[in-house]
XYZ file of C-alpha atoms in Angstrom:
780
model
C 82.800 62.142 -23.384
C 83.835 58.516 -26.575
C 81.628 55.410 -26.819
C 84.866 53.380 -24.881
C 84.668 55.969 -22.128
C 80.888 55.553 -21.352
C 81.153 51.628 -21.342
C 84.075 52.056 -19.301
C 82.664 53.273 -16.631
C 79.292 52.218 -16.948
C 81.425 48.289 -16.599
C 82.942 50.109 -13.382
C 79.338 50.974 -11.317
C 78.034 47.267 -11.935
C 81.160 45.899 -11.366
C 81.347 48.099 -7.505
C 80.586 47.048 -4.502
C 77.495 49.426 -3.935
C 75.872 48.860 -6.785
C 76.326 44.693 -6.753
C 73.770 45.335 -3.270
C 71.857 46.919 -4.612
C 70.987 44.397 -7.989
C 70.959 41.562 -5.114
C 68.313 42.866 -3.436
C 66.377 43.597 -6.016
C 64.392 39.741 -5.758
C 64.420 40.511 -2.323
C 62.416 44.073 -2.518
C 60.601 42.957 -5.334
C 58.828 40.012 -3.129
C 58.385 42.207 -0.021
C 56.169 44.200 -2.444
C 54.295 40.981 -3.507
C 53.971 39.892 0.039
C 52.281 43.808 1.522
C 49.881 43.621 -1.898
C 49.203 40.418 -0.892
C 48.146 40.954 2.733
C 46.716 44.028 1.358
C 44.424 42.791 -0.361
C 44.339 39.418 2.357
C 43.226 42.290 4.399
C 40.771 43.488 1.997
C 39.601 39.943 1.499
C 38.930 39.460 5.713
C 36.700 42.746 5.189
C 34.660 42.239 2.876
C 34.171 38.484 4.017
C 33.076 39.958 7.533
C 31.210 42.654 6.368
C 28.987 39.476 3.883
C 29.181 37.040 7.411
C 27.710 39.509 9.346
C 25.165 40.349 6.906
C 24.028 36.718 6.342
C 23.847 36.269 9.823
C 20.800 38.657 10.150
C 19.548 37.603 6.952
C 19.324 33.993 7.604
C 16.944 32.823 9.241
C 16.726 31.313 13.171
C 17.136 27.055 12.835
C 15.063 25.373 15.253
C 16.187 22.037 17.408
C 14.160 20.380 15.330
C 15.273 21.811 11.800
C 19.290 21.073 13.099
C 17.881 17.854 14.239
C 16.241 17.381 11.225
C 19.912 18.282 9.055
C 21.619 15.238 10.589
C 18.824 12.970 9.863
C 18.985 10.323 7.426
C 21.197 10.015 4.149
C 22.135 12.135 0.578
C 22.875 10.464 -2.707
C 20.941 11.315 -5.611
C 19.981 14.467 -4.393
C 22.543 15.790 -4.237
C 24.163 14.884 -7.332
C 21.335 16.865 -9.219
C 22.267 19.784 -6.609
C 25.613 20.141 -7.571
C 24.283 20.047 -11.593
C 26.111 16.717 -12.756
C 24.723 13.768 -12.230
C 25.706 9.919 -13.472
C 23.547 7.879 -14.713
C 25.860 5.191 -14.938
C 26.918 5.397 -10.835
C 23.168 4.753 -10.764
C 22.680 1.944 -13.252
C 26.265 0.440 -10.981
C 24.910 0.704 -7.809
C 20.994 0.133 -7.906
C 19.859 -2.949 -8.889
C 16.185 -4.110 -7.143
C 16.335 -7.726 -6.544
C 13.759 -10.648 -5.572
C 15.315 -13.732 -3.902
C 13.534 -17.054 -4.858
C 11.974 -16.673 -1.313
C 10.362 -13.700 -1.841
C 9.625 -14.494 -5.238
C 7.447 -17.129 -3.950
C 6.313 -15.567 -1.369
C 4.339 -12.907 -3.849
C 3.293 -15.665 -6.608
C 1.911 -18.360 -3.129
C 1.243 -15.845 0.057
C 0.368 -13.081 -1.618
C -2.216 -15.197 -3.846
C -3.793 -16.912 -1.715
C -4.615 -14.148 0.816
C -6.561 -12.406 -1.811
C -8.253 -15.071 -2.875
C -9.787 -14.966 0.594
C -9.971 -11.414 0.623
C -13.359 -9.506 -1.154
C -12.985 -6.516 -1.580
C -16.412 -5.471 -2.044
C -17.134 -7.113 1.219
C -14.466 -6.074 3.087
C -15.382 -1.914 2.041
C -19.514 -2.749 3.196
C -18.864 -4.609 6.543
C -15.913 -2.190 7.335
C -13.008 -5.648 7.793
C -11.568 -8.332 6.967
C -13.185 -12.097 7.121
C -11.260 -13.974 10.665
C -9.965 -16.351 7.752
C -8.679 -13.337 6.226
C -6.874 -11.509 9.407
C -6.030 -15.167 10.965
C -3.756 -16.082 7.695
C -2.280 -12.313 7.314
C -1.118 -13.443 11.060
C 0.744 -16.605 10.307
C 1.703 -16.731 7.287
C 3.785 -13.404 8.574
C 2.606 -10.808 6.648
C 2.944 -8.144 9.215
C 6.554 -9.298 10.171
C 8.163 -9.067 6.307
C 10.824 -6.186 7.768
C 11.907 -8.178 10.464
C 15.287 -9.859 11.213
C 14.704 -13.676 10.792
C 16.660 -14.998 14.457
C 13.481 -13.536 15.778
C 11.483 -15.065 13.902
C 10.447 -12.990 10.921
C 10.827 -13.023 7.129
C 13.731 -11.018 6.762
C 12.695 -9.305 3.532
C 14.212 -6.282 0.939
C 12.386 -3.359 0.935
C 12.052 -4.319 -2.670
C 10.273 -7.683 -1.601
C 8.035 -5.609 0.513
C 7.106 -3.298 -2.327
C 5.784 -6.297 -4.069
C 3.731 -6.817 -2.050
C 2.351 -4.243 -1.246
C 1.231 -3.225 -4.914
C -0.373 -6.436 -5.465
C -1.967 -6.330 -2.422
C -3.263 -2.878 -3.813
C -3.943 -4.395 -7.121
C -6.867 -6.254 -5.545
C -8.147 -4.529 -2.587
C -6.323 -1.360 -1.125
C -7.247 -1.549 2.595
C -5.595 -5.089 2.966
C -2.485 -3.128 1.505
C -2.815 -0.658 4.243
C -3.443 -2.677 6.410
C -0.461 -4.850 6.154
C 1.720 -1.495 5.396
C 1.984 -0.093 8.235
C 3.809 -2.820 10.686
C 6.245 -3.003 8.031
C 7.317 1.074 6.846
C 5.553 2.755 10.360
C 5.651 0.086 12.817
C 8.300 -0.154 15.329
C 9.446 -3.665 14.439
C 12.446 -2.753 12.670
C 13.391 0.672 15.019
C 12.680 -2.810 18.030
C 15.975 -4.933 15.822
C 17.750 -1.831 15.282
C 17.691 0.219 18.355
C 15.424 -2.201 21.155
C 16.754 -3.175 24.458
C 18.123 -6.190 24.235
C 14.944 -6.996 26.958
C 12.884 -5.443 24.127
C 13.990 -7.783 21.221
C 13.350 -10.959 23.168
C 9.563 -9.483 24.364
C 8.445 -8.310 21.488
C 10.531 -9.302 18.591
C 9.454 -13.014 17.995
C 5.389 -11.960 19.210
C 5.123 -9.405 16.601
C 6.693 -12.223 14.522
C 4.153 -14.263 15.175
C 1.490 -12.013 14.845
C 0.432 -12.414 19.048
C 1.252 -8.450 18.709
C -0.291 -6.008 15.921
C 1.919 -2.921 15.604
C 0.814 0.569 15.299
C 2.274 3.936 16.154
C 1.422 6.715 17.686
C 2.754 10.129 16.411
C 0.153 12.347 14.636
C -2.439 15.314 17.491
C -5.130 16.983 16.483
C -2.752 19.899 15.778
C -0.220 18.063 13.954
C -1.539 18.579 10.773
C 0.565 17.916 7.589
C 4.019 18.872 10.761
C 4.316 15.188 11.314
C 7.099 15.935 14.084
C 4.409 18.846 15.923
C 4.106 16.996 19.546
C 1.522 20.277 20.425
C -0.354 17.866 23.046
C 2.011 15.157 23.281
C 4.519 15.677 26.967
C 6.648 13.568 28.918
C 7.915 14.748 32.669
C 10.614 12.932 33.262
C 9.434 11.664 37.799
C 10.887 9.111 40.050
C 7.994 7.050 41.262
C 8.798 4.811 45.095
C 12.344 5.265 43.265
C 11.763 3.911 39.686
C 12.840 6.595 37.218
C 9.987 7.280 34.145
C 7.666 9.217 32.441
C 4.192 11.284 33.302
C 2.679 11.740 29.519
C -0.163 12.900 28.194
C -1.410 12.414 24.680
C -3.591 12.999 22.610
C -3.468 10.995 18.758
C -5.746 10.324 15.832
C -5.261 8.902 12.488
C -2.930 5.947 13.682
C -3.831 3.398 11.060
C -4.182 -0.419 12.913
C -4.803 1.736 15.891
C -8.103 -0.537 17.185
C -6.836 -3.866 16.489
C -3.014 -3.299 17.279
C -1.728 -5.006 20.939
C 1.346 -2.226 20.917
C 1.877 0.462 20.268
C 5.208 3.281 19.188
C 3.980 6.627 21.406
C 5.752 9.873 20.694
C 5.566 12.675 23.098
C 8.093 15.574 23.788
C 10.273 14.872 26.975
C 10.845 16.932 29.860
C 13.632 16.364 32.411
C 13.416 19.881 34.622
C 15.033 18.021 37.351
C 17.982 16.392 35.510
C 17.157 13.168 36.539
C 18.643 11.398 33.547
C 21.669 13.146 34.662
C 23.084 12.882 30.951
C 22.055 9.314 30.352
C 19.286 9.973 27.746
C 18.712 14.144 27.260
C 15.182 16.247 26.672
C 13.176 16.102 23.668
C 11.128 13.911 20.965
C 11.322 9.805 22.383
C 10.000 6.830 21.755
C 7.862 4.333 23.988
C 6.363 0.731 24.165
C 3.043 0.321 25.486
C 1.351 -2.787 24.556
C -2.683 -2.346 24.868
C -3.710 -2.983 28.831
C -0.945 -0.143 29.882
C -2.773 1.344 32.326
C -3.718 4.876 31.365
C -4.270 3.929 27.360
C -7.041 4.484 25.613
C -6.906 2.619 22.295
C -9.396 1.514 20.179
C -12.209 3.801 18.502
C -12.550 4.064 14.829
C -12.242 6.837 12.376
C -13.507 6.099 9.525
C -11.951 7.188 6.539
C -13.908 8.167 3.082
C -15.196 4.992 2.349
C -12.181 2.867 3.080
C -12.493 -0.257 6.059
C -9.120 -0.078 6.890
C -8.530 -0.101 10.913
C -8.000 3.815 11.690
C -8.600 5.352 14.566
C -7.205 6.885 18.603
C -5.145 6.865 21.432
C -4.622 8.827 24.234
C -4.306 8.858 27.715
C -3.794 11.385 30.427
C -1.469 11.188 32.918
C 0.205 7.144 31.798
C 3.100 7.063 34.115
C 5.806 4.611 31.550
C 9.123 3.564 32.868
C 12.489 3.612 31.667
C 12.626 0.402 30.126
C 9.580 0.808 27.558
C 11.125 3.466 25.724
C 12.108 2.030 23.490
C 15.966 1.302 23.820
C 15.986 2.063 26.530
C 16.403 4.959 29.086
C 19.863 6.313 27.189
C 17.744 6.765 24.172
C 15.386 9.186 25.310
C 15.154 12.307 23.146
C 16.332 10.090 19.847
C 12.630 9.571 18.904
C 13.673 12.121 15.929
C 16.502 9.258 14.283
C 13.613 6.405 15.114
C 10.889 8.774 13.108
C 12.939 9.433 9.982
C 14.199 6.128 9.052
C 10.657 5.421 9.441
C 9.613 7.583 6.913
C 11.848 7.356 4.758
C 10.271 4.254 4.328
C 6.839 5.370 4.087
C 7.487 7.950 2.518
C 9.127 6.657 -0.519
C 8.358 3.031 -0.639
C 4.696 2.196 0.807
C 2.367 4.965 -0.370
C 4.275 4.853 -3.942
C 2.872 1.213 -4.167
C -0.517 1.578 -3.351
C 0.386 3.912 -6.614
C 2.137 1.068 -8.625
C -1.122 -1.783 -8.151
C -3.137 1.538 -9.564
C -1.043 1.961 -12.231
C -0.654 -2.603 -13.031
C -4.182 -2.633 -13.193
C -5.921 0.912 -14.788
C -2.924 -0.674 -17.923
C -3.569 -4.053 -17.459
C -7.212 -3.815 -17.087
C -8.446 -0.767 -18.313
C -6.080 -0.742 -21.449
C -8.558 -4.653 -21.889
C -11.966 -2.576 -21.199
C -11.359 -0.313 -24.071
C -10.766 -3.257 -26.718
C -13.251 -4.635 -26.000
C -15.514 -2.169 -25.360
C -17.057 -0.081 -28.796
C -19.353 2.484 -29.405
C -20.972 2.953 -32.659
C -18.878 -0.419 -34.179
C -15.464 0.549 -33.158
C -13.768 -0.222 -29.824
C -13.303 3.147 -27.938
C -9.453 2.286 -27.803
C -9.528 3.721 -31.343
C -10.986 7.053 -30.720
C -8.606 10.056 -30.062
C -9.602 11.061 -26.430
C -9.225 7.396 -25.019
C -6.116 7.396 -27.094
C -4.694 10.595 -24.981
C -6.200 8.552 -21.524
C -4.417 5.390 -22.354
C -1.311 7.403 -23.395
C -0.265 9.291 -20.925
C -1.466 6.451 -18.010
C 1.349 4.091 -19.496
C 3.694 6.458 -19.842
C 2.768 7.916 -15.334
C 3.065 4.382 -14.968
C 6.296 3.686 -16.041
C 7.743 6.655 -14.086
C 5.805 5.253 -11.255
C 7.489 1.600 -12.013
C 11.028 2.954 -12.531
C 11.068 5.577 -9.643
C 9.629 2.847 -7.301
C 12.527 0.157 -8.552
C 15.072 3.010 -7.777
C 13.989 4.037 -4.906
C 13.828 0.136 -3.147
C 17.152 -0.446 -4.434
C 18.497 3.168 -2.619
C 16.390 2.077 0.192
C 17.763 -2.051 -0.274
C 21.591 -0.179 0.222
C 20.605 1.006 3.964
C 20.400 4.623 2.714
C 17.088 6.983 4.322
C 17.315 9.655 1.237
C 14.325 12.206 2.779
C 14.420 14.696 -0.171
C 13.919 11.927 -2.449
C 11.438 10.389 -0.036
C 9.797 13.262 -0.550
C 9.835 13.016 -3.424
C 8.640 10.325 -4.538
C 5.522 10.655 -1.719
C 4.316 13.540 -3.609
C 5.059 12.709 -7.525
C 3.835 9.126 -7.648
C 0.991 9.691 -5.465
C -0.319 12.630 -7.502
C 0.986 10.628 -11.236
C -1.555 8.047 -9.070
C -4.080 9.907 -8.681
C -4.131 11.166 -12.657
C -3.387 7.342 -13.703
C -6.671 6.414 -11.470
C -8.746 9.297 -12.409
C -8.165 8.962 -16.433
C -9.216 5.530 -15.238
C -11.970 6.324 -14.185
C -13.606 8.347 -17.418
C -11.984 5.002 -19.673
C -13.990 2.784 -17.731
C -17.294 5.084 -17.342
C -20.368 3.335 -16.516
C -18.607 0.509 -14.937
C -16.315 2.345 -12.489
C -19.453 4.053 -10.759
C -21.938 1.291 -10.246
C -20.322 -0.801 -6.934
C -19.888 -4.619 -7.018
C -17.680 -7.001 -7.188
C -17.151 -6.368 -11.058
C -16.028 -2.797 -10.492
C -12.124 -3.082 -9.526
C -11.388 0.837 -10.295
C -13.808 2.179 -7.326
C -12.039 1.396 -4.246
C -8.711 2.105 -5.729
C -10.578 5.876 -6.325
C -11.340 6.215 -3.022
C -8.390 5.489 -2.176
C -6.414 7.676 -3.342
C -6.955 11.171 -2.004
C -5.828 9.494 2.067
C -2.740 8.460 0.139
C -3.121 12.295 -1.468
C -3.295 13.488 2.162
C -1.101 11.070 4.807
C 2.589 11.747 5.330
C 3.131 15.043 4.366
C -0.394 16.272 2.517
C 1.112 16.877 -0.933
C 0.450 20.406 -1.397
C 2.885 21.644 2.041
C 5.262 18.915 1.203
C 5.384 20.775 -2.734
C 5.204 23.949 -1.703
C 8.001 23.669 1.786
C 9.388 20.172 2.309
C 11.118 18.978 -0.315
C 13.212 21.801 -1.367
C 13.411 23.612 1.642
C 14.827 20.521 3.324
C 16.297 20.125 -0.588
C 18.215 23.613 -0.511
C 20.016 22.821 3.073
C 20.331 19.668 3.409
C 21.899 18.515 -0.198
C 23.767 21.258 -1.643
C 26.851 20.831 -1.492
C 28.297 24.071 0.514
C 25.230 25.069 2.732
C 25.474 22.838 5.425
C 28.716 23.739 6.037
C 27.977 27.889 5.526
C 25.270 27.581 7.604
C 26.648 26.347 10.444
C 29.750 28.462 10.273
C 27.099 31.094 10.403
C 26.089 30.258 14.031
C 29.396 29.386 14.521
C 31.451 31.129 17.422
C 34.226 29.036 17.605
C 37.347 31.867 16.075
C 37.595 30.135 12.783
C 34.128 31.195 11.620
C 34.272 33.304 9.592
C 37.241 31.982 7.917
C 35.120 28.723 7.019
C 32.508 31.135 6.193
C 34.512 33.031 3.252
C 36.282 28.937 2.563
C 31.914 28.425 1.539
C 31.267 31.098 0.267
C 33.765 30.842 -2.740
C 33.085 27.216 -2.978
C 28.852 28.482 -3.716
C 30.832 31.556 -5.734
C 32.507 29.317 -7.895
C 29.455 25.924 -7.950
C 27.198 29.089 -9.310
C 29.291 30.277 -12.212
C 30.189 26.306 -13.110
C 26.960 25.648 -13.501
C 26.016 29.013 -14.919
C 28.631 27.534 -18.318
C 26.828 24.080 -17.946
C 23.585 25.999 -18.206
C 24.512 27.761 -21.515
C 26.953 25.314 -22.899
C 24.390 22.625 -22.967
C 21.627 24.583 -22.654
C 22.840 25.742 -26.304
C 23.975 21.928 -27.886
C 20.576 20.604 -26.144
C 18.605 22.919 -28.503
C 20.402 21.620 -31.412
C 20.101 18.198 -31.568
C 16.265 18.921 -30.023
C 15.692 20.506 -32.930
C 17.345 18.576 -34.913
C 16.295 15.137 -34.024
C 14.166 12.705 -35.626
C 10.531 12.175 -34.593
C 11.528 7.984 -34.512
C 15.166 8.160 -33.288
C 14.237 7.075 -30.094
C 13.499 3.314 -31.827
C 17.693 3.115 -31.664
C 18.152 2.524 -27.517
C 21.828 4.058 -27.572
C 20.750 7.537 -29.158
C 17.709 7.489 -26.523
C 19.822 7.502 -23.894
C 22.181 9.433 -25.075
C 20.270 12.362 -26.172
C 18.045 12.299 -23.361
C 20.725 11.926 -20.817
C 22.138 14.855 -21.732
C 18.500 16.738 -21.932
C 18.727 16.406 -18.459
C 22.479 17.672 -17.755
C 21.310 20.270 -18.806
C 18.249 20.392 -16.983
C 20.358 19.898 -13.858
C 22.727 22.317 -14.790
C 19.722 24.718 -14.707
C 17.955 23.813 -11.723
C 21.420 24.004 -9.652
C 21.739 27.329 -10.913
C 18.636 28.258 -9.973
C 19.203 26.645 -6.126
C 22.254 28.990 -6.446
C 20.053 32.011 -7.090
C 17.316 31.511 -4.493
C 20.004 31.793 -1.597
C 19.586 35.506 -2.591
C 16.469 35.650 -0.340
C 17.988 34.354 2.880
C 15.626 33.846 5.729
C 12.577 34.888 3.246
C 12.875 31.910 1.271
C 11.717 29.731 3.332
C 7.887 30.943 2.573
C 7.937 31.356 -0.407
C 6.051 28.828 -1.843
C 5.778 29.564 -5.069
C 8.385 29.264 -5.780
C 9.753 26.160 -3.658
C 7.390 24.697 -5.030
C 8.083 25.270 -9.123
C 11.438 24.568 -8.167
C 10.232 20.391 -6.674
C 7.931 20.234 -9.811
C 11.971 20.354 -11.501
C 13.772 18.313 -9.774
C 10.563 15.855 -9.028
C 10.638 15.907 -12.970
C 14.573 15.177 -13.334
C 14.293 12.508 -10.496
C 12.101 10.536 -12.085
C 13.710 11.443 -15.260
C 17.016 9.482 -13.872
C 14.378 7.042 -12.924
C 13.007 6.557 -15.673
C 16.582 6.270 -18.142
C 17.836 3.633 -15.250
C 14.951 1.550 -15.671
C 15.571 1.891 -19.284
C 18.828 1.050 -19.269
C 18.520 -2.022 -16.891
C 15.282 -4.013 -18.698
C 16.501 -2.653 -22.957
C 16.442 -5.569 -25.050
C 13.830 -7.629 -23.021
C 10.860 -5.924 -23.099
C 9.346 -4.629 -27.233
C 8.367 -1.132 -26.973
C 9.762 -0.109 -24.081
C 11.010 2.435 -26.246
C 8.218 4.360 -27.030
C 6.914 4.203 -23.685
C 10.250 5.642 -22.301
C 10.338 8.154 -25.011
C 6.820 9.512 -24.367
C 7.638 9.374 -20.598
C 11.235 11.298 -21.119
C 9.179 14.026 -23.599
C 6.652 14.973 -20.916
C 8.934 15.036 -18.187
C 11.277 17.193 -20.093
C 8.896 19.521 -20.990
C 7.483 19.367 -17.183
C 10.508 20.319 -15.918
C 11.736 23.011 -18.540
C 8.066 24.686 -17.493
C 8.263 24.502 -13.859
C 11.712 26.319 -14.628
C 10.575 29.231 -17.105
C 7.455 30.267 -14.674
C 10.532 30.977 -11.452
C 12.088 32.723 -13.811
C 9.386 35.183 -14.466
C 8.092 34.761 -11.267
C 11.209 35.333 -8.764
C 10.726 36.701 -6.168
C 12.329 39.329 -3.807
C 13.979 42.928 -3.971
C 16.836 41.436 -6.681
C 13.889 38.949 -8.057
C 14.377 40.547 -12.258
C 18.008 40.734 -11.872
C 17.652 37.024 -10.618
C 15.002 36.610 -13.139
C 17.539 37.898 -15.949
C 20.549 35.783 -14.721
C 18.595 32.977 -15.009
C 16.548 32.939 -18.017
C 20.782 34.074 -19.434
C 21.118 30.803 -18.063
C 18.446 28.464 -18.773
C 17.652 30.106 -21.796
C 20.487 31.335 -23.285
C 19.285 31.769 -27.057
C 15.399 32.734 -26.010
C 12.776 30.640 -27.257
C 14.943 28.743 -29.352
C 16.497 27.458 -26.001
C 12.916 26.402 -25.550
C 12.243 23.736 -27.473
C 10.943 20.764 -25.585
C 7.463 19.646 -26.899
C 4.784 17.372 -25.491
C 5.056 13.576 -27.335
C 3.125 14.007 -30.850
C -0.177 11.881 -32.015
C 1.912 9.529 -33.665
C 4.237 8.670 -30.906
C 0.600 8.698 -27.738
C -1.070 6.739 -30.649
C 2.299 4.197 -30.356
C 1.872 3.626 -26.956
C -1.624 3.525 -26.277
C -1.600 0.743 -29.031
C 0.350 -1.066 -26.471
C -1.556 -0.763 -23.666
C -4.223 -1.662 -25.556
C -3.549 -4.736 -27.183
C -1.693 -7.521 -26.629
C 2.254 -7.295 -26.420
C 5.476 -7.037 -23.782
C 4.791 -4.117 -22.682
C 0.850 -5.261 -20.906
C 3.374 -8.073 -19.676
C 5.824 -6.070 -17.974
C 2.673 -3.762 -16.171
C 0.867 -7.093 -15.493
C 3.847 -8.660 -12.873
C 3.036 -8.926 -9.499
C -1.230 -8.274 -10.845
C -3.532 -10.334 -9.256
C -5.899 -12.374 -11.020
C -7.844 -15.778 -9.592
C -7.741 -18.720 -10.704
C -9.769 -19.766 -14.266
C -13.495 -20.226 -13.600
C -13.683 -17.849 -10.404
C -15.512 -14.533 -11.119
C -12.648 -11.731 -10.744
C -13.474 -8.692 -13.211
C -9.841 -7.665 -14.068
C -8.993 -11.844 -14.586
C -11.789 -12.225 -17.282
C -10.494 -8.441 -18.812
C -6.904 -10.308 -19.554
C -7.778 -13.142 -20.425
C -10.996 -11.519 -23.080
C -8.248 -9.293 -24.889
C -6.314 -11.591 -27.506
C -10.152 -12.601 -28.244
C -11.282 -9.501 -29.179
C -8.271 -8.150 -31.260
C -9.053 -11.120 -32.895
C -11.593 -10.720 -33.593
C -11.524 -7.452 -35.390
C -8.634 -8.169 -36.977
C -11.278 -11.053 -38.600
C -13.880 -8.044 -38.523
C -12.354 -5.669 -40.594
C -11.194 -8.534 -43.300
C -14.072 -9.612 -44.449
C -14.864 -6.198 -44.290
C -12.170 -5.412 -46.515
C -12.890 -8.182 -48.703
C -15.906 -7.885 -48.794
C -16.812 -11.385 -47.985
C -18.979 -13.585 -45.190
C -17.386 -14.967 -42.679
C -15.954 -19.201 -41.926
C -16.719 -20.884 -39.978
C -13.849 -20.893 -37.475
C -14.353 -17.663 -38.413
C -17.896 -16.920 -37.367
C -17.397 -19.270 -33.849
C -14.240 -16.656 -33.201
C -17.119 -13.320 -33.474
C -19.567 -15.102 -31.380
C -16.708 -15.946 -28.147
C -16.073 -12.158 -28.572
C -19.225 -10.892 -28.731
C -20.692 -12.851 -25.356
C -17.385 -11.865 -23.867
C -17.802 -8.185 -24.810
C -20.996 -8.370 -23.383
C -20.595 -9.783 -20.691
C -17.578 -7.724 -19.652
C -19.529 -4.403 -19.473
C -22.183 -5.429 -16.790
C -22.328 -4.394 -14.248
C -23.641 -5.437 -10.156
C -27.224 -4.872 -9.203
C -28.637 -5.440 -5.946
C -32.664 -5.834 -5.216
C -32.026 -4.252 -2.062
C -29.615 -1.663 -1.234
C -29.522 -1.664 2.154
C -30.508 -4.552 5.270
C -33.537 -2.169 6.252
C -35.032 -2.196 2.309
C -34.934 -6.379 2.707
C -37.025 -5.943 6.286
C -40.648 -7.075 5.194
C -42.995 -2.889 5.743
C -40.473 -1.276 4.613
C -41.539 2.312 3.284
C -39.105 5.013 2.244
């Protein structure tokens, strides 16, 4: 057949109607084949999702009703950003800025200073009580009503103002700090303003505002330990008596601050309604009742003696106490609502009040001990020139900056009407722990002058108070090894709450929701794995090539350390995702949870320090050096915690998870584990800034109580002596270098400095240690 004949035959075939039909059907056939392939793929995916769903249900732990409630209490904010792996420093700076009003500043300068002048810390500890004058002034000046709204006679102060008041009190008397803290955080005043019935508000709030009633909160029982929500031994049953509905309650509380002097107590108990008398108006569960002293069956008053502290602390007990429904905080409809109230209290108590005490300790050590280190001489040299002292003072200064910065940020977060449970736990554990180290170093430097009790000793009572802060509202051991990450993984992970809810859901689309969230978790992990590698590689090179004086440029300081925190946040997020391979076993892996809490805490503190620097840069000379010292330590601590996590990842897949984690966090091996601790030159510079007059010292001396000149007050005398001692040291160096005698003016300065030094190193001496020794005829 010729070529032209073949072409003609082909054209006829193509032009035939049958062939045209077949060609026209081809796209539809392809579409049907694709749809069939997609259905098969969806079926396989659905089958696989169902298998994973069932397996996950088997390994996930049962979530108790209390845990379910906790997952929905409080708020989520910057803590979730850390879990996403990409927090925003710019967002923090834009959103949160702590400020004081003119009224609040005046209260700090006038009323707080006057209260401090009425208190002799040594006498308070010795007598185990304040004077009547001090108690009356606290009532009359509104110290117990700072958070009560003005319309009810309170101060209506911001959280930041309350924090600064507590800080200033802590610089003079920790017992005053504790006494004022409770009514403004754990007291029921603010809860009454939010949840109280109109009748409760009208009765209680004016009396709380004018000090007629001092409040306390009865929550912790003998079996609670660090779980304040454990209400073992505190129970109530709904009953009806003489046609009146109420609660028959039995409770046994201990460690209740202000119980011996309180006029009203908020009692937390587990409410049961076996006969359904509430009829849907309120429910069973954690409930809070308001009882006044003298209520039938209520016993308040026996004291505990917490170490050597004098603040009022004691028990609240009662058996078969009849509580009318109008005594339930918020009324009958708020039965079972106590968890939400408690969480709001806890966010301020843990995140604000306790860190304020550590902030006070930081201000005392950097200001007073820093001055003492310059005034005290050994071998004719100020001990501030000794390397060991410099190391202690520099560490205290950078720890102090972390506490200052994180406290400012947390105060602003709470003032923004947020109640972040995870961040408040981080604040409590980190600030009180760093406060403990600050005080311990201060004791080491002050040495003998910090040991002998008396009016001249400004360190001893802070040292005795630190264990209280470490222990209360969740002991730090439990907070670190259980609460922070145990709650954070489910509460703050961007996809985990929805995934967990789908596992316990009976809805028909639960598997589909689970599959969607599971894919989101996998995508989240993949994104952070990529970010960890890229940021880790870039960050390692920038750290290796960075000049040791680069921190002096504020822009470069911020840029470098923000990049390192972004890297560490991605590392943390990857590790958090890997934790879910442990299933229900995760909540028992406390070594792992503790190390991740260390990493997350260091990351949060790092962002706090950069937030502080962003607001204060250019206004405080020397801030760059202290910020650099703090950031280097925090980055080192976070990376070390992550490395130890990778080395010890638990579970049957722990070895694999550890390898994946190391690949993500340390892609170039040891080269990407290169966050160094501060160099000696930087440590020496930071120490110099807190042991000589500087703007850094001025920053730490904000809201530090100092008695007026002429009154005996060791801290004030140390602070005022520092410039004289520094000037004398300069004169001594000059005359030695120039090999000459001092001029008359120089000799006067030297003599003045010597007299001050001699006075400042003296300690208190007593003829008798006890009143019994002073009696005639006393024989040992």
